[in-house]
mmCIF file of C-alpha atoms in Angstrom:
data_model
loop_
_atom_site.group_PDB
_atom_site.id
_atom_site.type_symbol
_atom_site.label_atom_id
_atom_site.label_comp_id
_atom_site.label_asym_id
_atom_site.label_seq_id
_atom_site.Cartn_x
_atom_site.Cartn_y
_atom_site.Cartn_z
ATOM 1 C CA UNK A 1 -17.458 -23.311 -26.514
ATOM 2 C CA UNK A 2 -15.941 -20.083 -25.224
ATOM 3 C CA UNK A 3 -12.580 -20.204 -23.518
ATOM 4 C CA UNK A 4 -12.411 -19.255 -19.869
ATOM 5 C CA UNK A 5 -10.148 -16.521 -18.618
ATOM 6 C CA UNK A 6 -7.177 -18.021 -16.865
ATOM 7 C CA UNK A 7 -4.957 -16.172 -14.447
ATOM 8 C CA UNK A 8 -1.472 -15.952 -15.954
ATOM 9 C CA UNK A 9 0.205 -13.843 -13.278
ATOM 10 C CA UNK A 10 -0.412 -11.967 -10.070
ATOM 11 C CA UNK A 11 1.919 -8.983 -9.736
ATOM 12 C CA UNK A 12 2.475 -6.978 -6.577
ATOM 13 C CA UNK A 13 3.971 -3.484 -6.865
ATOM 14 C CA UNK A 14 4.008 -0.289 -4.846
ATOM 15 C CA UNK A 15 3.247 2.835 -6.858
ATOM 16 C CA UNK A 16 2.915 6.481 -5.856
ATOM 17 C CA UNK A 17 -0.767 7.429 -5.972
ATOM 18 C CA UNK A 18 -1.852 9.477 -8.988
ATOM 19 C CA UNK A 19 1.684 9.504 -10.420
ATOM 20 C CA UNK A 20 2.106 6.157 -12.189
ATOM 21 C CA UNK A 21 4.156 6.201 -15.395
ATOM 22 C CA UNK A 22 5.097 3.472 -17.889
ATOM 23 C CA UNK A 23 8.647 3.638 -16.500
ATOM 24 C CA UNK A 24 9.843 1.140 -13.862
ATOM 25 C CA UNK A 25 8.435 -0.373 -11.678
ATOM 26 C CA UNK A 26 5.177 -0.458 -13.678
ATOM 27 C CA UNK A 27 6.645 -1.100 -17.112
ATOM 28 C CA UNK A 28 9.089 -3.779 -16.013
ATOM 29 C CA UNK A 29 6.400 -5.597 -14.016
ATOM 30 C CA UNK A 30 3.670 -5.569 -16.688
ATOM 31 C CA UNK A 31 5.702 -5.636 -19.916
ATOM 32 C CA UNK A 32 6.643 -9.336 -19.901
ATOM 33 C CA UNK A 33 2.965 -10.294 -19.573
ATOM 34 C CA UNK A 34 1.831 -8.279 -22.606
ATOM 35 C CA UNK A 35 -0.483 -5.977 -20.651
ATOM 36 C CA UNK A 36 -1.375 -2.600 -22.150
ATOM 37 C CA UNK A 37 0.764 -0.466 -19.809
ATOM 38 C CA UNK A 38 -0.788 2.847 -20.889
ATOM 39 C CA UNK A 39 -4.263 1.566 -20.099
ATOM 40 C CA UNK A 40 -3.159 0.401 -16.632
ATOM 41 C CA UNK A 41 -1.408 3.718 -15.898
ATOM 42 C CA UNK A 42 -4.469 5.781 -16.844
ATOM 43 C CA UNK A 43 -6.853 3.580 -14.805
ATOM 44 C CA UNK A 44 -4.533 3.579 -11.781
ATOM 45 C CA UNK A 45 -4.032 7.360 -11.867
ATOM 46 C CA UNK A 46 -7.794 7.874 -12.189
ATOM 47 C CA UNK A 47 -8.573 5.672 -9.151
ATOM 48 C CA UNK A 48 -5.797 7.158 -6.980
ATOM 49 C CA UNK A 49 -6.163 10.832 -7.793
ATOM 50 C CA UNK A 50 -7.282 11.571 -4.208
ATOM 51 C CA UNK A 51 -4.205 9.781 -2.743
ATOM 52 C CA UNK A 52 -1.659 11.897 -4.625
ATOM 53 C CA UNK A 53 1.912 11.331 -3.451
ATOM 54 C CA UNK A 54 1.159 8.395 -1.109
ATOM 55 C CA UNK A 55 2.725 5.000 -1.784
ATOM 56 C CA UNK A 56 -0.014 2.489 -2.561
ATOM 57 C CA UNK A 57 0.458 -1.290 -2.849
ATOM 58 C CA UNK A 58 -1.340 -2.778 -5.863
ATOM 59 C CA UNK A 59 -2.091 -6.388 -6.744
ATOM 60 C CA UNK A 60 -2.511 -6.770 -10.512
ATOM 61 C CA UNK A 61 -4.101 -9.953 -11.842
ATOM 62 C CA UNK A 62 -3.191 -10.665 -15.480
ATOM 63 C CA UNK A 63 -5.332 -13.049 -17.561
ATOM 64 C CA UNK A 64 -4.434 -15.200 -20.582
ATOM 65 C CA UNK A 65 -6.170 -12.776 -22.986
ATOM 66 C CA UNK A 66 -3.843 -9.996 -21.714
ATOM 67 C CA UNK A 67 -6.647 -8.273 -19.827
ATOM 68 C CA UNK A 68 -6.086 -7.296 -16.223
ATOM 69 C CA UNK A 69 -7.727 -6.108 -13.053
ATOM 70 C CA UNK A 70 -6.142 -4.599 -10.004
ATOM 71 C CA UNK A 71 -6.848 -4.212 -6.310
ATOM 72 C CA UNK A 72 -5.637 -1.210 -4.323
ATOM 73 C CA UNK A 73 -4.461 -1.874 -0.784
ATOM 74 C CA UNK A 74 -4.109 0.651 2.032
ATOM 75 C CA UNK A 75 -0.766 2.485 2.221
ATOM 76 C CA UNK A 76 1.981 0.772 4.249
ATOM 77 C CA UNK A 77 1.904 1.456 7.990
ATOM 78 C CA UNK A 78 5.378 2.990 7.807
ATOM 79 C CA UNK A 79 4.205 5.567 5.254
ATOM 80 C CA UNK A 80 1.168 6.508 7.375
ATOM 81 C CA UNK A 81 3.324 6.744 10.514
ATOM 82 C CA UNK A 82 5.858 9.001 8.767
ATOM 83 C CA UNK A 83 3.000 11.289 7.690
ATOM 84 C CA UNK A 84 1.528 11.351 11.205
ATOM 85 C CA UNK A 85 4.904 12.043 12.865
ATOM 86 C CA UNK A 86 5.857 14.496 10.090
ATOM 87 C CA UNK A 87 9.262 12.925 9.474
ATOM 88 C CA UNK A 88 11.026 12.142 6.203
ATOM 89 C CA UNK A 89 12.310 8.675 7.098
ATOM 90 C CA UNK A 90 12.706 6.242 9.969
ATOM 91 C CA UNK A 91 15.644 6.218 12.374
ATOM 92 C CA UNK A 92 18.874 4.500 11.352
ATOM 93 C CA UNK A 93 19.139 2.970 14.840
ATOM 94 C CA UNK A 94 15.653 2.975 16.441
ATOM 95 C CA UNK A 95 16.940 1.720 19.814
ATOM 96 C CA UNK A 96 18.985 4.841 20.492
ATOM 97 C CA UNK A 97 17.591 7.391 18.069
ATOM 98 C CA UNK A 98 14.032 8.733 18.447
ATOM 99 C CA UNK A 99 12.910 10.791 15.465
ATOM 100 C CA UNK A 100 9.322 11.737 16.297
ATOM 101 C CA UNK A 101 6.159 11.032 18.240
ATOM 102 C CA UNK A 102 2.592 9.972 17.512
ATOM 103 C CA UNK A 103 -0.386 9.904 19.859
ATOM 104 C CA UNK A 104 -2.623 6.928 20.660
ATOM 105 C CA UNK A 105 -5.388 8.671 18.680
ATOM 106 C CA UNK A 106 -3.146 8.784 15.589
ATOM 107 C CA UNK A 107 -2.216 5.112 16.069
ATOM 108 C CA UNK A 108 -5.931 4.226 16.337
ATOM 109 C CA UNK A 109 -6.703 6.188 13.150
ATOM 110 C CA UNK A 110 -3.906 4.396 11.255
ATOM 111 C CA UNK A 111 -5.052 1.021 12.633
ATOM 112 C CA UNK A 112 -8.602 1.695 11.402
ATOM 113 C CA UNK A 113 -7.267 2.472 7.905
ATOM 114 C CA UNK A 114 -5.063 -0.645 7.869
ATOM 115 C CA UNK A 115 -7.287 -3.201 9.632
ATOM 116 C CA UNK A 116 -8.577 -4.872 6.440
ATOM 117 C CA UNK A 117 -4.959 -5.555 5.367
ATOM 118 C CA UNK A 118 -3.722 -6.770 8.770
ATOM 119 C CA UNK A 119 -3.990 -10.311 10.101
ATOM 120 C CA UNK A 120 -6.432 -9.319 12.842
ATOM 121 C CA UNK A 121 -9.967 -7.993 13.068
ATOM 122 C CA UNK A 122 -9.568 -6.696 16.621
ATOM 123 C CA UNK A 123 -8.853 -2.941 16.720
ATOM 124 C CA UNK A 124 -6.781 -3.183 19.927
ATOM 125 C CA UNK A 125 -4.531 -5.816 18.351
ATOM 126 C CA UNK A 126 -4.251 -3.728 15.166
ATOM 127 C CA UNK A 127 -3.163 -0.759 17.298
ATOM 128 C CA UNK A 128 -0.452 -2.938 18.867
ATOM 129 C CA UNK A 129 0.794 -3.921 15.392
ATOM 130 C CA UNK A 130 0.970 -0.260 14.338
ATOM 131 C CA UNK A 131 2.660 0.747 17.616
ATOM 132 C CA UNK A 132 5.260 -1.992 17.049
ATOM 133 C CA UNK A 133 5.947 -0.657 13.564
ATOM 134 C CA UNK A 134 6.348 2.837 15.042
ATOM 135 C CA UNK A 135 8.820 1.534 17.629
ATOM 136 C CA UNK A 136 10.872 -0.198 14.953
ATOM 137 C CA UNK A 137 11.072 3.110 13.052
ATOM 138 C CA UNK A 138 12.225 5.117 16.072
ATOM 139 C CA UNK A 139 8.867 6.835 16.573
ATOM 140 C CA UNK A 140 7.626 7.163 20.165
ATOM 141 C CA UNK A 141 3.926 6.444 20.863
ATOM 142 C CA UNK A 142 2.544 8.827 23.502
ATOM 143 C CA UNK A 143 -0.001 7.462 25.992
ATOM 144 C CA UNK A 144 -2.329 10.476 25.872
#
């Protein structure tokens, strides 16, 4: 009777798209589980070649025979908002410091990209979640 694959670990990491290397965080996350790190790096870079330079969350499922599979998530809302507002980082004190602006159309676009990873299926609610993230970063959402 053949043995079933059993899930040994589920690892969550954020890696820059198309630029994964065996160095940390990939190597330190996968190494203890005996996964072929080079194989993961090449597969990840192949699947994320079109998202070069964007931070991408990955969920890696490791099985008892040291095989693996991974799921790519959409980039974090903060990363998408920084790209839309064309800023390097969020404000140190978002209550007093405003670092950029995004339009409602940009918020809607980001919400559509993120909706499968959010805890809502309603686009209006997803837009509110994204707008709240923007506010907490010091980015102003314009009503236009």
